[in-house]
Amino acid sequence: MLTHIRSTLWVALGLIALSFCYSAEGYENFKVAIYAPAQNVQMMGEPNWLEENWEIISKQVKADKIYLETHRDVILVDEETITKAKKFFESKGIEVAGGITYTIMESNRFKTFCYSSPEQRQRAKEVAEYTARLFDEVILDDFFFTNCKCKSCIKAKGKKSWTQFRLGLMDKVARELIVKPAKAVNPNVKMVIKYPNWYEHFQGCGYNLETEPKIFDGIYTGTETRDPVYTDQHLQQYQSYLIMRYLENIKPGGNGGGWVDTGAIRYMDRYAEQLWLTLFAGAREITLFNFSRMLQPISEELRADWHGTKTSFDFDEMMQPIKLEDGTTVQPSTMARAAGYALEQVDDFLGKLGKPIGVKSYKPYHSTGEDFLHNYLGMCGIAMDLVPEFPADANTIFLAESAKFDKTIVDKIKGQLVAGKTVMITSGLLKALQGKGIEDIVELRCTDKKAVTNEFWHRRAFWGRRGAVHKSSSDIIIPQIMYLTNDSWEEISCLTSGIGYPILHSADYAKGKLYVLTIPDNFGDLYNFPAEVLTQIKEVLMKNLYVRVDGPSQVVLFVYDNDTFIVESFLPEIVDVNIVTDNRISKLRDVLSNEVLSGQGPPEPPMWVRRWRKQKSDKLIFNTQVKPHSFRVFKCE
Ligand SMILES: [Zn+2]
């Protein structure tokens, strides 16, 4: 197959106007690494294979680093081949690191090592030693977990849950069979654990986010989210950003980078979006998985309907010939160019962004509940920041059901409210904490009953005295929350068959306010919430941020602490949005086009409301548009 790939490559074109001039210098704001799995590294031992294929890759994407994997499945690459490959890359000025995948057979439901087996434990140790002898940096790919349920593992588990057993087991394996033996062989080796994208479920297979980041010198983040619909994981696009931030918050300064593959995409933008979001979260390094996939031909099938309309990823622009430093040109041909082009779209402005900020949301270690929900809220335009410790300093905290894993969570919520702060919990967390102290704050019941709704009533929209009704595009099933009249209040209600239920509910406690957000049974229905409902949720959650974006779901906001922000749309059509900022900001400059937007104050409410609500709005509104699958970068002035 690779021979065939080679034969399709490198048509030099001299006549076409060139839009891109290639220099061998790397990108300004991040390093790019390519990961070569053991099967690829084996091929590097064959005559000319590496030379020819590296030329194809390196002319399309600027790589600074290569990971050479020593072990995957039953393959252990021989030292001679690895040494040859190492020398080749070093001679090109490319940084070299090692990689290990602890699988027995990846293709058989990711069959991992059995760490109850003395033979396999010995093998794991030997692979760590072998790799550490050859490299000063070693990364463990996605499979440093165990899903073995052999007789020995069942016996070793005893009365513990699988989660408890595997968390303890992998902690020990990490210390005793991987890091310690590796350091014994090479005291200078930097051992890095890369975590995959299923963070909500790590503990079930023994990935230990609490102890392993301390055991290893560095961590690394799998930011591949692929297609949110046509994959069995159904990861939301926002996760490529959120998980980077989450792991950075777990090991500040120690999250080495993000890792993206080319799999499971229906249009090329989806690949680029994963790279972009990883970088928007502040990644220092991007790893492109993998060497052979960088050689896959670019498929015309990945051209989308919106390409050719100057969206952030422009298929035709990507296909422009690349002018090399020596004056020759090459025609883009493989996925390496998709990566190179996507990275070039963001390198110019990444240095202008500050530190990412967002609504602090606490997810205790080894917790689960309303799995991956934070990403759906991110997709609704709420800038999220997931943290592993309770963020008592934050003025506003969002808590999903997973917060129930902290046995003192009710006391912590009370502490925030007594201090005059805001806490928003989900209906799922409310349900989990019923009878466990939450009623000490407010007596609510999240029942097992459901309601089906497509109408939402915004009771505080005084433009019509009765409020405004907003329709969702489809029916939404929600849990029914019951409350005691005049003790707590519906902020947003849904209407159905002549009655209604809370969607956003609030209760006073001391000087603070507790909000309960009703989460639809299907999280995807959050995307069907009318824009006006999302706005009201944002008004509460994002009140401490200087910017929010009002519009439909799937328009996302990334906020930085230096008055810069990015608005990115994942919609297939142009979308109108209102950027709402604090009124200390008078103008917005589009960093990419230099266009300057002027804002205006919100429309004056009627006289009778003005009499009632003395305070003038402190917001400015900037009306603008975002193209399909595109981002805009703004600097506040
Ligand atoms: Zn086993």
Short mmCIF file of C-alpha atoms in Angstrom, two decimals, residues 189-587:
data_model
loop_
_atom_site.label_atom_id
_atom_site.label_comp_id
_atom_site.label_asym_id
_atom_site.label_seq_id
_atom_site.Cartn_x
_atom_site.Cartn_y
_atom_site.Cartn_z
CA VAL A 189 14.98 9.46 31.43
CA LYS A 190 11.83 11.57 31.47
CA MET A 191 8.86 9.25 31.82
CA VAL A 192 5.58 10.58 30.45
CA ILE A 193 2.13 9.04 30.72
CA LYS A 194 -0.30 9.92 27.97
CA TYR A 195 -3.95 9.78 28.90
CA PRO A 196 -6.61 8.91 26.34
CA ASN A 197 -9.86 10.77 25.69
CA TRP A 198 -12.21 8.77 27.99
CA TYR A 199 -11.31 10.73 31.16
CA GLU A 200 -14.69 10.22 32.83
CA HIS A 201 -14.13 6.45 32.90
CA PHE A 202 -10.37 6.10 33.48
CA GLN A 203 -10.70 4.67 36.98
CA GLY A 204 -12.66 1.67 35.71
CA CYS A 205 -9.56 0.35 33.93
CA GLY A 206 -7.03 1.64 36.44
CA TYR A 207 -5.88 4.92 34.91
CA ASN A 208 -5.13 6.84 38.07
CA LEU A 209 -5.32 10.62 37.62
CA GLU A 210 -4.70 11.21 41.29
CA THR A 211 -1.38 9.41 41.77
CA GLU A 212 0.14 8.75 38.36
CA PRO A 213 0.75 12.40 37.45
CA LYS A 214 2.96 12.52 40.55
CA ILE A 215 4.70 9.22 39.75
CA PHE A 216 5.54 10.21 36.17
CA ASP A 217 7.68 13.20 35.21
CA GLY A 218 5.10 14.42 32.74
CA ILE A 219 1.62 13.78 31.45
CA TYR A 220 0.17 14.14 27.97
CA THR A 221 -3.38 14.48 26.69
CA GLY A 222 -5.38 12.60 24.09
CA THR A 223 -7.41 15.35 22.46
CA GLU A 224 -8.79 13.29 19.60
CA THR A 225 -12.59 13.67 19.60
CA ARG A 226 -13.30 12.62 16.00
CA ASP A 227 -16.89 12.61 14.80
CA PRO A 228 -19.38 13.31 17.62
CA VAL A 229 -22.12 11.24 16.00
CA TYR A 230 -20.68 8.45 13.89
CA THR A 231 -18.28 6.99 16.46
CA ASP A 232 -19.13 4.81 19.42
CA GLN A 233 -17.61 7.27 21.89
CA HIS A 234 -19.75 10.23 20.73
CA LEU A 235 -17.30 12.75 22.12
CA GLN A 236 -18.24 16.39 21.70
CA GLN A 237 -15.89 18.66 19.80
CA TYR A 238 -15.34 20.91 22.83
CA GLN A 239 -13.58 18.07 24.63
CA SER A 240 -10.39 18.62 22.61
CA TYR A 241 -10.09 21.88 24.58
CA LEU A 242 -11.62 20.85 27.91
CA ILE A 243 -9.52 17.74 28.50
CA MET A 244 -6.31 19.69 27.78
CA ARG A 245 -7.30 22.21 30.43
CA TYR A 246 -8.41 19.50 32.88
CA LEU A 247 -5.09 17.67 32.70
CA GLU A 248 -3.15 20.95 32.88
CA ASN A 249 -5.09 21.73 36.06
CA ILE A 250 -4.15 18.30 37.42
CA LYS A 251 -0.41 18.79 36.77
CA PRO A 252 0.16 22.51 36.19
CA GLY A 253 3.08 23.03 33.85
CA GLY A 254 3.41 19.27 33.42
CA ASN A 255 0.93 18.61 30.65
CA GLY A 256 3.34 18.18 27.74
CA GLY A 257 0.90 18.48 24.89
CA GLY A 258 -2.09 17.18 23.01
CA TRP A 259 -2.39 14.23 20.69
CA VAL A 260 -4.67 13.99 17.67
CA ASP A 261 -5.21 11.28 15.08
CA THR A 262 -6.75 11.38 11.64
CA GLY A 263 -9.49 8.83 12.30
CA ALA A 264 -13.29 8.96 12.01
CA ILE A 265 -13.92 12.26 10.29
CA ARG A 266 -16.55 13.07 7.67
CA TYR A 267 -15.04 16.38 6.52
CA MET A 268 -11.53 17.74 6.79
CA ASP A 269 -12.49 20.59 9.16
CA ARG A 270 -13.12 18.03 11.90
CA TYR A 271 -9.46 17.03 11.83
CA ALA A 272 -8.32 20.65 11.91
CA GLU A 273 -10.74 21.54 14.71
CA GLN A 274 -9.16 18.94 16.99
CA LEU A 275 -5.72 20.44 16.40
CA TRP A 276 -7.00 23.99 16.88
CA LEU A 277 -8.86 23.32 20.11
CA THR A 278 -5.83 21.54 21.53
CA LEU A 279 -3.78 24.66 20.82
CA PHE A 280 -6.49 27.06 22.00
CA ALA A 281 -6.17 25.28 25.37
CA GLY A 282 -2.48 26.23 25.44
CA ALA A 283 -0.77 23.03 24.26
CA ARG A 284 2.99 23.36 24.04
CA GLU A 285 3.31 20.41 21.70
CA ILE A 286 1.05 18.64 19.23
CA THR A 287 1.57 14.99 18.49
CA LEU A 288 0.29 13.80 15.15
CA PHE A 289 -0.78 10.19 15.25
CA ASN A 290 0.73 8.62 13.35
CA PHE A 291 3.61 8.30 10.90
CA SER A 292 1.82 6.09 8.37
CA ARG A 293 -1.45 8.04 8.63
CA MET A 294 0.47 11.18 7.71
CA LEU A 295 1.12 9.35 4.42
CA GLN A 296 -2.55 8.66 3.69
CA PRO A 297 -3.65 10.39 0.48
CA ILE A 298 -5.91 13.42 0.90
CA SER A 299 -9.41 12.29 0.04
CA GLU A 300 -11.69 14.53 -2.00
CA GLU A 301 -14.53 13.02 0.03
CA LEU A 302 -13.38 15.17 2.92
CA ARG A 303 -14.20 18.35 0.99
CA ALA A 304 -17.30 19.88 2.63
CA ASP A 305 -20.19 21.88 1.16
CA TRP A 306 -18.95 25.06 2.82
CA HIS A 307 -15.42 24.83 1.44
CA GLY A 308 -14.64 27.57 -1.06
CA THR A 309 -16.42 30.21 1.07
CA LYS A 310 -13.28 31.33 2.92
CA THR A 311 -14.00 29.37 6.06
CA SER A 312 -11.20 28.77 8.58
CA PHE A 313 -10.25 25.55 6.83
CA ASP A 314 -10.24 26.07 3.07
CA PHE A 315 -9.76 22.84 1.17
CA ASP A 316 -8.64 24.60 -2.02
CA GLU A 317 -6.15 26.76 -0.20
CA MET A 318 -4.75 23.65 1.48
CA MET A 319 -4.22 22.09 -1.95
CA GLN A 320 -2.12 25.02 -3.18
CA PRO A 321 1.42 23.97 -4.13
CA ILE A 322 3.99 24.48 -1.42
CA LYS A 323 7.06 26.50 -2.29
CA LEU A 324 10.13 25.13 -0.58
CA GLU A 325 13.15 27.14 0.53
CA ASP A 326 15.22 25.91 -2.42
CA GLY A 327 12.68 27.37 -4.84
CA THR A 328 11.10 24.08 -5.85
CA THR A 329 7.45 23.36 -5.26
CA VAL A 330 5.53 20.34 -4.15
CA GLN A 331 1.88 19.48 -4.55
CA PRO A 332 0.03 18.63 -1.32
CA SER A 333 -0.90 14.99 -1.41
CA THR A 334 -1.24 13.39 2.00
CA MET A 335 -2.76 14.02 5.43
CA ALA A 336 0.53 15.57 6.53
CA ARG A 337 -0.53 18.61 4.50
CA ALA A 338 -3.92 18.77 6.22
CA ALA A 339 -2.06 18.90 9.52
CA GLY A 340 0.48 21.43 8.25
CA TYR A 341 -2.17 23.68 6.75
CA ALA A 342 -4.40 23.52 9.85
CA LEU A 343 -1.48 24.40 12.12
CA GLU A 344 -0.48 27.34 9.90
CA GLN A 345 -3.99 28.80 10.31
CA VAL A 346 -3.43 29.38 14.03
CA ASP A 347 0.30 29.84 14.59
CA ASP A 348 0.23 33.58 13.84
CA PHE A 349 -2.14 34.51 16.65
CA LEU A 350 -1.63 31.86 19.35
CA GLY A 351 1.13 33.99 20.88
CA LYS A 352 -1.35 36.83 21.38
CA LEU A 353 -3.66 34.75 23.59
CA GLY A 354 -3.36 34.87 27.36
CA LYS A 355 -4.11 32.14 29.85
CA PRO A 356 -7.40 30.32 29.22
CA ILE A 357 -10.11 31.10 31.78
CA GLY A 358 -13.62 29.78 32.28
CA VAL A 359 -16.32 28.74 34.69
CA LYS A 360 -14.69 26.57 37.31
CA SER A 361 -16.20 23.14 37.51
CA TYR A 362 -15.06 20.61 40.04
CA LYS A 363 -14.73 16.94 39.17
CA PRO A 364 -13.24 14.90 42.02
CA TYR A 365 -10.69 12.22 41.17
CA HIS A 366 -12.14 8.89 40.02
CA SER A 367 -15.62 10.39 39.82
CA THR A 368 -18.32 9.75 37.30
CA GLY A 369 -21.91 10.91 36.82
CA GLU A 370 -23.54 12.80 33.97
CA ASP A 371 -20.57 11.55 31.99
CA PHE A 372 -18.79 14.12 29.80
CA LEU A 373 -21.59 16.67 30.45
CA HIS A 374 -19.18 19.60 30.75
CA ASN A 375 -18.41 19.30 27.07
CA TYR A 376 -22.07 19.69 26.11
CA LEU A 377 -22.19 22.91 28.11
CA GLY A 378 -19.00 24.00 26.39
CA MET A 379 -20.73 23.36 23.07
CA CYS A 380 -23.55 25.63 24.28
CA GLY A 381 -21.07 28.51 24.53
CA ILE A 382 -20.21 28.28 28.22
CA ALA A 383 -16.46 28.64 28.74
CA MET A 384 -15.65 25.76 31.07
CA ASP A 385 -12.60 25.04 33.19
CA LEU A 386 -12.56 21.59 34.77
CA VAL A 387 -10.53 21.23 37.96
CA PRO A 388 -9.69 18.28 40.25
CA GLU A 389 -9.80 20.21 43.54
CA PHE A 390 -12.73 22.22 44.88
CA PRO A 391 -12.21 25.79 43.56
CA ALA A 392 -13.25 27.66 46.71
CA ASP A 393 -11.74 30.91 45.38
CA ALA A 394 -14.12 31.05 42.42
CA ASN A 395 -17.13 33.34 42.63
CA THR A 396 -19.19 30.98 40.47
CA ILE A 397 -18.86 27.20 40.44
CA PHE A 398 -20.65 24.66 38.29
CA LEU A 399 -21.11 21.12 39.62
CA ALA A 400 -22.35 18.11 37.68
CA GLU A 401 -23.37 14.80 39.21
CA SER A 402 -19.75 13.64 39.41
CA ALA A 403 -19.23 16.08 42.32
CA LYS A 404 -21.17 13.61 44.51
CA PHE A 405 -17.95 11.60 44.83
CA ASP A 406 -16.74 14.24 47.26
CA LYS A 407 -18.35 13.21 50.54
CA THR A 408 -18.11 16.76 51.87
CA ILE A 409 -19.57 18.42 48.80
CA VAL A 410 -22.68 19.81 50.57
CA ASP A 411 -20.53 21.54 53.19
CA LYS A 412 -18.36 22.96 50.43
CA ILE A 413 -21.42 24.29 48.58
CA LYS A 414 -22.67 25.86 51.82
CA GLY A 415 -19.28 27.48 52.34
CA GLN A 416 -19.50 29.17 48.96
CA LEU A 417 -23.07 30.38 49.55
CA VAL A 418 -22.31 31.73 53.02
CA ALA A 419 -19.44 33.67 51.43
CA GLY A 420 -21.96 35.26 49.07
CA LYS A 421 -20.92 33.24 46.03
CA THR A 422 -22.87 31.41 43.36
CA VAL A 423 -23.07 27.66 42.85
CA MET A 424 -24.96 25.99 40.01
CA ILE A 425 -25.66 22.30 40.36
CA THR A 426 -27.33 19.99 37.87
CA SER A 427 -30.56 18.08 38.38
CA GLY A 428 -28.39 14.96 38.42
CA LEU A 429 -26.33 16.20 41.37
CA LEU A 430 -29.48 17.38 43.14
CA LYS A 431 -30.90 13.88 42.83
CA ALA A 432 -27.68 12.29 44.09
CA LEU A 433 -27.53 14.58 47.13
CA GLN A 434 -31.17 14.24 48.15
CA GLY A 435 -31.30 12.95 51.71
CA LYS A 436 -27.57 13.61 51.98
CA GLY A 437 -27.73 17.17 53.22
CA ILE A 438 -28.65 19.28 50.18
CA GLU A 439 -32.11 19.82 51.76
CA ASP A 440 -30.31 21.78 54.45
CA ILE A 441 -29.80 24.43 51.76
CA VAL A 442 -33.12 24.13 49.96
CA GLU A 443 -35.88 21.53 49.97
CA LEU A 444 -36.17 20.37 46.37
CA ARG A 445 -37.05 16.99 44.95
CA CYS A 446 -35.73 15.76 41.64
CA THR A 447 -38.33 13.08 40.99
CA ASP A 448 -38.31 10.03 38.72
CA LYS A 449 -41.16 11.61 36.73
CA LYS A 450 -40.50 13.05 33.31
CA ALA A 451 -42.03 15.79 31.21
CA VAL A 452 -41.85 16.31 27.46
CA THR A 453 -41.54 19.92 26.41
CA ASN A 454 -40.74 22.21 23.52
CA GLU A 455 -41.68 25.57 25.07
CA PHE A 456 -39.64 27.64 27.46
CA TRP A 457 -40.83 30.62 29.42
CA HIS A 458 -38.40 33.36 30.24
CA ARG A 459 -40.22 34.91 33.21
CA ARG A 460 -37.94 37.89 33.62
CA ALA A 461 -38.23 39.14 30.06
CA PHE A 462 -40.38 42.14 30.87
CA TRP A 463 -40.81 43.30 27.31
CA GLY A 464 -44.10 41.47 27.48
CA ARG A 465 -45.32 41.52 31.05
CA ARG A 466 -46.07 37.84 31.03
CA GLY A 467 -42.59 37.07 29.76
CA ALA A 468 -41.51 35.53 26.51
CA VAL A 469 -42.07 32.01 25.27
CA HIS A 470 -39.29 30.42 23.21
CA LYS A 471 -39.68 27.21 21.28
CA SER A 472 -37.11 24.47 20.94
CA SER A 473 -36.60 22.79 17.61
CA SER A 474 -37.65 19.41 18.99
CA ASP A 475 -39.34 17.79 21.98
CA ILE A 476 -37.10 17.47 25.01
CA ILE A 477 -37.54 14.99 27.89
CA ILE A 478 -36.63 16.43 31.28
CA PRO A 479 -36.85 15.24 34.89
CA GLN A 480 -39.57 16.94 36.96
CA ILE A 481 -38.18 18.98 39.85
CA MET A 482 -40.59 19.83 42.68
CA TYR A 483 -40.10 22.74 45.04
CA LEU A 484 -41.85 24.54 47.89
CA THR A 485 -43.66 27.70 46.82
CA ASN A 486 -42.07 30.97 47.90
CA ASP A 487 -39.02 29.15 49.23
CA SER A 488 -37.25 28.87 45.86
CA TRP A 489 -37.95 30.25 42.43
CA GLU A 490 -38.26 29.26 38.79
CA GLU A 491 -35.90 31.43 36.72
CA ILE A 492 -36.61 29.59 33.48
CA SER A 493 -39.56 27.26 33.15
CA CYS A 494 -40.56 24.80 30.51
CA LEU A 495 -44.20 24.56 29.55
CA THR A 496 -46.13 21.47 28.66
CA SER A 497 -49.82 20.49 28.56
CA GLY A 498 -50.91 23.54 30.54
CA ILE A 499 -48.34 23.32 33.31
CA GLY A 500 -44.61 23.80 33.68
CA TYR A 501 -41.42 22.68 35.40
CA PRO A 502 -38.16 24.36 36.36
CA ILE A 503 -35.31 24.46 33.85
CA LEU A 504 -33.25 26.93 35.85
CA HIS A 505 -34.23 27.24 39.48
CA SER A 506 -32.78 29.39 42.24
CA ALA A 507 -32.71 29.50 46.00
CA ASP A 508 -31.18 32.02 48.37
CA TYR A 509 -28.95 30.77 51.16
CA ALA A 510 -27.17 33.25 53.42
CA LYS A 511 -25.69 35.86 51.06
CA GLY A 512 -25.28 33.42 48.17
CA LYS A 513 -27.47 31.82 45.58
CA LEU A 514 -27.82 28.18 44.60
CA TYR A 515 -29.03 27.44 41.09
CA VAL A 516 -30.26 24.10 39.81
CA LEU A 517 -30.01 23.47 36.09
CA THR A 518 -32.33 20.79 34.75
CA ILE A 519 -30.39 18.53 32.42
CA PRO A 520 -32.43 16.82 29.68
CA ASP A 521 -32.39 13.02 29.79
CA ASN A 522 -30.53 13.16 26.49
CA PHE A 523 -27.64 15.63 26.92
CA GLY A 524 -27.77 16.29 23.17
CA ASP A 525 -31.08 18.08 23.80
CA LEU A 526 -29.13 20.88 25.47
CA TYR A 527 -28.32 21.84 21.89
CA ASN A 528 -32.05 22.20 21.25
CA PHE A 529 -32.52 24.69 24.06
CA PRO A 530 -33.54 28.00 22.44
CA ALA A 531 -30.74 30.58 22.25
CA GLU A 532 -32.65 32.81 24.70
CA VAL A 533 -32.62 30.04 27.31
CA LEU A 534 -28.90 29.48 26.81
CA THR A 535 -28.39 33.23 27.24
CA GLN A 536 -30.11 33.22 30.60
CA ILE A 537 -28.01 30.29 31.79
CA LYS A 538 -24.88 32.13 30.60
CA GLU A 539 -25.94 35.30 32.39
CA VAL A 540 -25.68 33.37 35.65
CA LEU A 541 -22.69 31.13 34.99
CA MET A 542 -20.53 33.59 33.08
CA LYS A 543 -21.24 36.77 35.01
CA ASN A 544 -17.64 36.96 36.23
CA LEU A 545 -16.20 36.77 32.71
CA TYR A 546 -15.84 39.92 30.63
CA VAL A 547 -17.37 38.34 27.56
CA ARG A 548 -20.04 35.88 26.52
CA VAL A 549 -21.53 35.01 23.14
CA ASP A 550 -25.27 34.85 22.71
CA GLY A 551 -26.48 32.62 19.91
CA PRO A 552 -27.49 29.06 19.22
CA SER A 553 -25.68 26.06 20.62
CA GLN A 554 -22.55 24.76 18.90
CA VAL A 555 -21.09 28.23 18.85
CA VAL A 556 -18.26 28.03 21.33
CA LEU A 557 -16.28 30.64 23.25
CA PHE A 558 -12.67 30.43 24.41
CA VAL A 559 -11.75 33.21 26.83
CA TYR A 560 -8.27 34.38 27.86
CA ASP A 561 -7.12 36.52 30.76
CA ASN A 562 -5.67 39.26 28.54
CA ASP A 563 -8.85 40.55 26.86
CA THR A 564 -8.59 38.20 23.91
CA PHE A 565 -11.14 35.55 23.02
CA ILE A 566 -12.09 33.20 20.23
CA VAL A 567 -15.59 32.50 18.91
CA GLU A 568 -15.81 29.24 16.98
CA SER A 569 -18.80 27.76 15.23
CA PHE A 570 -19.32 24.06 14.63
CA LEU A 571 -22.47 24.71 12.62
CA PRO A 572 -22.63 23.96 8.89
CA GLU A 573 -24.09 27.39 8.05
CA ILE A 574 -23.28 31.06 8.74
CA VAL A 575 -24.53 32.06 12.16
CA ASP A 576 -25.47 35.46 13.64
CA VAL A 577 -24.15 35.99 17.14
CA ASN A 578 -24.16 38.74 19.72
CA ILE A 579 -20.88 39.14 21.52
CA VAL A 580 -21.71 40.68 24.90
CA THR A 581 -18.88 42.35 26.80
CA ASP A 582 -18.40 44.47 29.89
CA ASN A 583 -18.82 48.09 28.87
CA ARG A 584 -15.27 49.01 29.87
CA ILE A 585 -14.53 47.49 26.46
CA SER A 586 -15.43 49.86 23.64
CA LYS A 587 -14.27 48.05 20.50
#
